[in-house]
mmCIF file of C-alpha atoms in Angstrom:
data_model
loop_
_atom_site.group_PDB
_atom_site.id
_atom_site.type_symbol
_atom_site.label_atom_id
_atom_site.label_comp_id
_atom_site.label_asym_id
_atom_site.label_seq_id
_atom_site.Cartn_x
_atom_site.Cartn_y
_atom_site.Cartn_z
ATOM 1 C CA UNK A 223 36.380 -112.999 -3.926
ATOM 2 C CA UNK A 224 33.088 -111.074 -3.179
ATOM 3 C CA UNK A 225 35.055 -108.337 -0.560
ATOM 4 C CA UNK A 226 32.304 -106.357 -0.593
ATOM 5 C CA UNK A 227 29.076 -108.832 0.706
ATOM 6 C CA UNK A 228 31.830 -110.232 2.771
ATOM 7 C CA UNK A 229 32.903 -107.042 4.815
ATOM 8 C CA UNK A 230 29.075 -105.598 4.588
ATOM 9 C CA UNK A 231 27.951 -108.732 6.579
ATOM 10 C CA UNK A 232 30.891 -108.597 9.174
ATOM 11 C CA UNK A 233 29.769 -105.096 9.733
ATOM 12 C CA UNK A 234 26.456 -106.062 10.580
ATOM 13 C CA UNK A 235 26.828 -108.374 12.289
ATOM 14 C CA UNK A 236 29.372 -106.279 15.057
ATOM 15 C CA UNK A 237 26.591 -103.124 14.584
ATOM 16 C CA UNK A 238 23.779 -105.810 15.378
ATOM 17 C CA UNK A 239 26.286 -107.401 18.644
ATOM 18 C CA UNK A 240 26.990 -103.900 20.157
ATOM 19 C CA UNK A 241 30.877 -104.337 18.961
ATOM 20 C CA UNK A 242 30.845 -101.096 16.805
ATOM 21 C CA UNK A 243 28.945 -98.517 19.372
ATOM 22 C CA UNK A 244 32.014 -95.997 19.362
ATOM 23 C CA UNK A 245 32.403 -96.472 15.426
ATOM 24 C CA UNK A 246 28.612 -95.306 15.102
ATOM 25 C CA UNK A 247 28.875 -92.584 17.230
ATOM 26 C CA UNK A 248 31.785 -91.039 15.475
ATOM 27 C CA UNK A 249 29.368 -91.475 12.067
ATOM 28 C CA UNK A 250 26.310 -89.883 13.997
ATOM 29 C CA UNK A 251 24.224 -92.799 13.750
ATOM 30 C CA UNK A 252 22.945 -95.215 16.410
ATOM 31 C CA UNK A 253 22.595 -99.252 15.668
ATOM 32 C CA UNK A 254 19.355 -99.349 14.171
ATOM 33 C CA UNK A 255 19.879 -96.571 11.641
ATOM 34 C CA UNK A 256 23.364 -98.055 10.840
ATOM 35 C CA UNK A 257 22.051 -101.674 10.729
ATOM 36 C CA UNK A 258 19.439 -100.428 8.331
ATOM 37 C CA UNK A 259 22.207 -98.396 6.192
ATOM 38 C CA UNK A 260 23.764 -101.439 6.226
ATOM 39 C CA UNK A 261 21.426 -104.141 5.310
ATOM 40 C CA UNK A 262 20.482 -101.350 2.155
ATOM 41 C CA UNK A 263 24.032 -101.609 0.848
ATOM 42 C CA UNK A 264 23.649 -105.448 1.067
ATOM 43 C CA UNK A 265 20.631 -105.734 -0.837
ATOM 44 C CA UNK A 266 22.206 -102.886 -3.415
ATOM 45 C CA UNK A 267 25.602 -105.262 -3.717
ATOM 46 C CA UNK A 268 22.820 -108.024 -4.753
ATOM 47 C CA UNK A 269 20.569 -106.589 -7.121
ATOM 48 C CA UNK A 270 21.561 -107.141 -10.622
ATOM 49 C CA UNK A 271 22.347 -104.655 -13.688
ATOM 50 C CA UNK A 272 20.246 -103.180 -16.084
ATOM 51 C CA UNK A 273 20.618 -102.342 -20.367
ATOM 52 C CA UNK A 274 19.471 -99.315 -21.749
ATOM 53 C CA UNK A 275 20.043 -100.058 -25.369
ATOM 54 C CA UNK A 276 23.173 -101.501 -26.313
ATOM 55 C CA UNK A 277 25.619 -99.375 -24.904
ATOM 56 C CA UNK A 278 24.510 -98.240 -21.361
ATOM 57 C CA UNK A 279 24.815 -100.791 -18.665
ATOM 58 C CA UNK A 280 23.684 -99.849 -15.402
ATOM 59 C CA UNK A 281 24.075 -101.245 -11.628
ATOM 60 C CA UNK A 282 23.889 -97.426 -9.552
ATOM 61 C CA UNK A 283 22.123 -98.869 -6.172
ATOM 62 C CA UNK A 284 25.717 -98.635 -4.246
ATOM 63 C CA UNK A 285 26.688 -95.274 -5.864
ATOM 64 C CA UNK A 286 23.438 -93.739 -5.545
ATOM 65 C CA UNK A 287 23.434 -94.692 -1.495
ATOM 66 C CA UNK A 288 27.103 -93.802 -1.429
ATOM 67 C CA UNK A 289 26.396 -90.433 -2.156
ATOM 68 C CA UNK A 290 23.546 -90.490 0.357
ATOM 69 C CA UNK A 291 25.163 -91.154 2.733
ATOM 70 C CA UNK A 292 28.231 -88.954 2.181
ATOM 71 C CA UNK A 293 26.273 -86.115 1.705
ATOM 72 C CA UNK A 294 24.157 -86.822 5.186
ATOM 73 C CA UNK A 295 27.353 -87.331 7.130
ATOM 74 C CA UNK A 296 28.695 -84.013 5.977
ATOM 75 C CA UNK A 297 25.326 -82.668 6.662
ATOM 76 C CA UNK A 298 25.417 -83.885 10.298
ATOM 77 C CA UNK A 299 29.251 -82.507 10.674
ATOM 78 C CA UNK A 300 30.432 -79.313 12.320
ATOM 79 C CA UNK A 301 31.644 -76.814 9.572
ATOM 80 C CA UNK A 302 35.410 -77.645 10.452
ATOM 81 C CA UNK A 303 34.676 -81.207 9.200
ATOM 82 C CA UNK A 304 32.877 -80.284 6.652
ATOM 83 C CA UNK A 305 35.606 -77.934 4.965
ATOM 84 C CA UNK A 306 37.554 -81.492 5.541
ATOM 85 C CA UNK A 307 34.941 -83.498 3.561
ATOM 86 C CA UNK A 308 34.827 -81.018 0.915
ATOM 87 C CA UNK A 309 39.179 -81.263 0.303
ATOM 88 C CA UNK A 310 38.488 -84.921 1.435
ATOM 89 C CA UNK A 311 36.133 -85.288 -1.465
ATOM 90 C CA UNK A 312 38.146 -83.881 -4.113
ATOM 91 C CA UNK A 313 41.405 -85.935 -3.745
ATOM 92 C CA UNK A 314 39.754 -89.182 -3.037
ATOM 93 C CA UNK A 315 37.503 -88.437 -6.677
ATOM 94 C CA UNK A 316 41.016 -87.636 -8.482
ATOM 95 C CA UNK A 317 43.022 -90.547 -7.078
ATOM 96 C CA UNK A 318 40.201 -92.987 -7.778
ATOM 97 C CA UNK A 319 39.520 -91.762 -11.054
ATOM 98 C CA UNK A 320 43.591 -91.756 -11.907
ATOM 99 C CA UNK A 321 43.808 -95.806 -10.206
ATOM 100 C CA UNK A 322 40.856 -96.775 -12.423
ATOM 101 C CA UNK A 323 42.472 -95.172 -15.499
ATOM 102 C CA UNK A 324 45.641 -96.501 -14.785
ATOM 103 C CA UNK A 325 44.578 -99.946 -13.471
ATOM 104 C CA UNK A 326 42.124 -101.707 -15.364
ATOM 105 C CA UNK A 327 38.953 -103.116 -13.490
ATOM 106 C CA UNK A 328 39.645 -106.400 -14.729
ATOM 107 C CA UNK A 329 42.591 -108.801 -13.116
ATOM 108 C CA UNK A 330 45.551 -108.443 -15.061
ATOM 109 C CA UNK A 331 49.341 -109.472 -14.829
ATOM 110 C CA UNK A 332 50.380 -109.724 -11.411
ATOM 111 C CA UNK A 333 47.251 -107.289 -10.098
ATOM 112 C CA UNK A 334 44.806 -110.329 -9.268
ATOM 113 C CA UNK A 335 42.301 -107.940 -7.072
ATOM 114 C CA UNK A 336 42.328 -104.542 -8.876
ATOM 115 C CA UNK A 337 39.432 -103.078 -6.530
ATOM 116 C CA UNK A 338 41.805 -103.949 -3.502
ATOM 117 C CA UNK A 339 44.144 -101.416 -5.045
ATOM 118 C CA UNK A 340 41.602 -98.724 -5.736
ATOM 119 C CA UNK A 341 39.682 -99.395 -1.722
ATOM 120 C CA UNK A 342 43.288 -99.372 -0.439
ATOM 121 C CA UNK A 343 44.323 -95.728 -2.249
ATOM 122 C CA UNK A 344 41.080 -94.395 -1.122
ATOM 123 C CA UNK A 345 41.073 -95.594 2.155
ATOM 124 C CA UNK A 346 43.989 -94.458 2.852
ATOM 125 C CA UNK A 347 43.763 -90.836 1.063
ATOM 126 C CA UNK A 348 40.315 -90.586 3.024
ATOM 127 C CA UNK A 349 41.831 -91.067 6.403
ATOM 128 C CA UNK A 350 44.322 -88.663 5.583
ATOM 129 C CA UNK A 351 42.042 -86.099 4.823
ATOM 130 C CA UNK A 352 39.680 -86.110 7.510
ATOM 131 C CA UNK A 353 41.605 -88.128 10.570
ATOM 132 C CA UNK A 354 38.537 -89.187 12.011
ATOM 133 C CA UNK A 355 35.509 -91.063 11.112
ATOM 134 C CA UNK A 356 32.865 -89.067 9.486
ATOM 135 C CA UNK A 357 35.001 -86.947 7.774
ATOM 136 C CA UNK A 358 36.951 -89.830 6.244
ATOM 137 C CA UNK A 359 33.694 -91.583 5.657
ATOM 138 C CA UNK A 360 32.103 -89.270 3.860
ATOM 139 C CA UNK A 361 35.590 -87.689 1.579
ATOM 140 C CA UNK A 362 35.237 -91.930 0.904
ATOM 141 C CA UNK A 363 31.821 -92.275 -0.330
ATOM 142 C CA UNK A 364 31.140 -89.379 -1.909
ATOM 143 C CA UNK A 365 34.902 -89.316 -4.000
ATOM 144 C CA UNK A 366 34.544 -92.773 -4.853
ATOM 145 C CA UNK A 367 31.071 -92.360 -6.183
ATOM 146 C CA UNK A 368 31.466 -89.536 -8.219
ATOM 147 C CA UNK A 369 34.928 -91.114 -9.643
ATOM 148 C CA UNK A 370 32.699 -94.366 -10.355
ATOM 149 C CA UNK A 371 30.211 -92.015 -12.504
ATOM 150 C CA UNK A 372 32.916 -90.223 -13.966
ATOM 151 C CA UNK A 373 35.027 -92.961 -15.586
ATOM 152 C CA UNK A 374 31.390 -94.891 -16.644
ATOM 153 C CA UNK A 375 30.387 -91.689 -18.983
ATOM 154 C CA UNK A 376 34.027 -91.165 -20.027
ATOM 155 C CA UNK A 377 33.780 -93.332 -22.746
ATOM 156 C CA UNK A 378 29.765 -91.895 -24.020
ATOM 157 C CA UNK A 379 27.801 -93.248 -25.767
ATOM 158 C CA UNK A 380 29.188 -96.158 -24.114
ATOM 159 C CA UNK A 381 27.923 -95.932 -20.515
ATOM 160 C CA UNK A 382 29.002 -98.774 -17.844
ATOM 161 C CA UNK A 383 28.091 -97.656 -13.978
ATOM 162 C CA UNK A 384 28.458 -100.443 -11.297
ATOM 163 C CA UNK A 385 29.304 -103.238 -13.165
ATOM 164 C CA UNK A 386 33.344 -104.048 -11.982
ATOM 165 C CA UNK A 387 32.725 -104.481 -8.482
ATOM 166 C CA UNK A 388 32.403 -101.130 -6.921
ATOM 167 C CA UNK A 389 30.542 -101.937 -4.261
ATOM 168 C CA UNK A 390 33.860 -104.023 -3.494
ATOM 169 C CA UNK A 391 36.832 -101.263 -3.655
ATOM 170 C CA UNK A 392 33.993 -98.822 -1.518
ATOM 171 C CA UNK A 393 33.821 -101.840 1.455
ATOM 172 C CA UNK A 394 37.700 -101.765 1.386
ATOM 173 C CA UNK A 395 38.339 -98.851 1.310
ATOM 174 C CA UNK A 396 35.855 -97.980 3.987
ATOM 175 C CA UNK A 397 37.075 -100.626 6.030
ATOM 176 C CA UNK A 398 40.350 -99.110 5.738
ATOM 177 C CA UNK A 399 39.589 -95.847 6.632
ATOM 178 C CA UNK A 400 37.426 -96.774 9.742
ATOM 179 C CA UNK A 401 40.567 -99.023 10.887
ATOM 180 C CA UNK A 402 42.911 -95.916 10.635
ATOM 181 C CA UNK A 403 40.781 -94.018 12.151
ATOM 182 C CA UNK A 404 40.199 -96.200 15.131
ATOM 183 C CA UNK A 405 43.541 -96.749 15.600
ATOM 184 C CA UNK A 406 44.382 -93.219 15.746
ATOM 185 C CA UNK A 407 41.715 -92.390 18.228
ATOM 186 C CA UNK A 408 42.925 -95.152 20.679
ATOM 187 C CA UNK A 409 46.833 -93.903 19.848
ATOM 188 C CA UNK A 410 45.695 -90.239 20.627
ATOM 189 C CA UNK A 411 43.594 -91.657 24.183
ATOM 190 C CA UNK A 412 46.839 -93.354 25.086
ATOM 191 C CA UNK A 413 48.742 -90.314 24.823
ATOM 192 C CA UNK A 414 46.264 -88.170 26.587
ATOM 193 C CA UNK A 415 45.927 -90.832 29.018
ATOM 194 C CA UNK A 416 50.037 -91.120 29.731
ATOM 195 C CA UNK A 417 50.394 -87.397 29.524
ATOM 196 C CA UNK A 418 47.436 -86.947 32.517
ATOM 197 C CA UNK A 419 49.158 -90.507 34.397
ATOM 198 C CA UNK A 420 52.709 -88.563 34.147
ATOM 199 C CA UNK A 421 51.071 -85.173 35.564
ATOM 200 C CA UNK A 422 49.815 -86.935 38.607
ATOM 201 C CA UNK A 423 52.952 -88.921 39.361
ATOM 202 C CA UNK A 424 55.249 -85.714 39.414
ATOM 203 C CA UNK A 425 52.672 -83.813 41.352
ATOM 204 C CA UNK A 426 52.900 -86.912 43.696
ATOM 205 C CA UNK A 427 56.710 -86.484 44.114
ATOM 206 C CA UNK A 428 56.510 -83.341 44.076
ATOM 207 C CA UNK A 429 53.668 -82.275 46.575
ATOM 208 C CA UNK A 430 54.803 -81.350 50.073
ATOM 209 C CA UNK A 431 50.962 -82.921 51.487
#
C-alpha cells in the first residue's frame, strides 16, 4: 500500500481545511507555507528514479527536502530545541540505519510492510527525543535522511537512494511522531488545566469572603 501519497494527501487536505492550525504552529509554519511543503513532498513521492550507469540508481527528491526541512526547523528553534534535534538526530540516524540492516526493504516472512517497522521505530525514537513537534520533526527528517543515504552508498559502487519506499517509512513515522506529540500536549493542558480547576476549588472552600 502506497502509505506515503496516502498520509501526504490526508495532511493536506486537514492543512488546506484549517484542521491542523496548532500542528503548524508548533512546526513554525503557517498553512500556505505548509500546504506548499506539502504538495512538494507529493510531487517528490511521484517523480520517478534515475540510472547513472549500471550501478547507481537514484530517486533523492524526498531525502533531499527531508533534510530541508529538518535543517529549517532546527534553524527556526530556540537553542534548547535545537541541542534536542541535534541528540534527536543522531539516534533516529542509528536506529534507522540498524532496522534497515536488520530488516530488509523488501516484504519478507511474516514482515509484510517493512517501512511500517522502520516509520514506527523512528517515530517513536523522534518523539522521545524532542517531546514536542519541531524538535521531533526535525530529529525525524533529518535522521531518517541521512540513514537513507548511508545504507544506499554502503554497498559502493553499487549506489541505490530512494528506491524502497522511503518516502513511505518518513510519512509514518512522521505521522507517528506528530500523533505523540499531540497527544502529549493535550495530556500536559489537562493536567495544567485540573491542577489550576483544583486551586480554585480549595481556595473556594477555603476563603472566608
Amino acid at each position: 500500500m502506497p502509505w506515503g501519497i496516502t498520509i501526504l494527501f490526508v495532511m493536506l487536505i486537514a492543512v488546506l481545511w484549517g484542521v491542523c492550525g496548532k500542528v503548524t504552529e508548533t512546526l513554525y509554519m503557517r498553512r500556505t507555507g505548509a500546504a506548499v511543503l506539502l504538495a512538494l513532498f507529493i510531487l517528490g513521492s511521484v517523480l520517478p528514479a534515475f540510472h547513472i550507469g549500471d550501478s547507481v540508481t537514484l530517486r533523492p527528491y524526498v531525502p533531499l527536502l527531508s533534510i530541508g526541512t529538518g535543517a529549517w526547523l532546527a534553524a527556526s528553534a530556540r537553542k534548547t530545541e535545537r541541542i534536542r534535534t541535534l541528540i534527536g538526530t543522531v539516534i533516529v540516524w542509528l536506529a534507522w540505519c540498524a532496522a534497515q540492516l536488520l530488516i530488509p526493504p523488501v516484504a519478507h516472512g511474516f514482515i509484510s510492510e517493512p517501512n511500517a517497522v522502520y516509520g514506527l521505530i523512528g517515530g517513536v525514537i523522534a518523539f522521545t527525543a524532542g517531546f514536542y513537534s519541531a524538535p521531533g520533526a526535525a530529529s525525524l527528517l533529518l535522521g531518517s535522511a541521512a540513514a537513507e543515504l548511508t545504507v544506499g552508498l554502503l554497498y559502493f559502487p553499487t549506489v541505490e537512494i530512494g528506491i524502497y519506499g522511503y518516502e513511505d517509512a518518513l510519512m509514518i513515522g512522521l505521522a507517528v511522531q506528530l500523533l505523540c506529540s499531540r497527544a502529549f500536549a493535550y495530556k500536559m493542558w489537562k493536567r495544567e488545566k485540573g491542577g489550576s480547576l483544583a486551586r480554585i476549588k480549595l481556595y473556594q472552600r477555603q476563603a472566608v469572603f
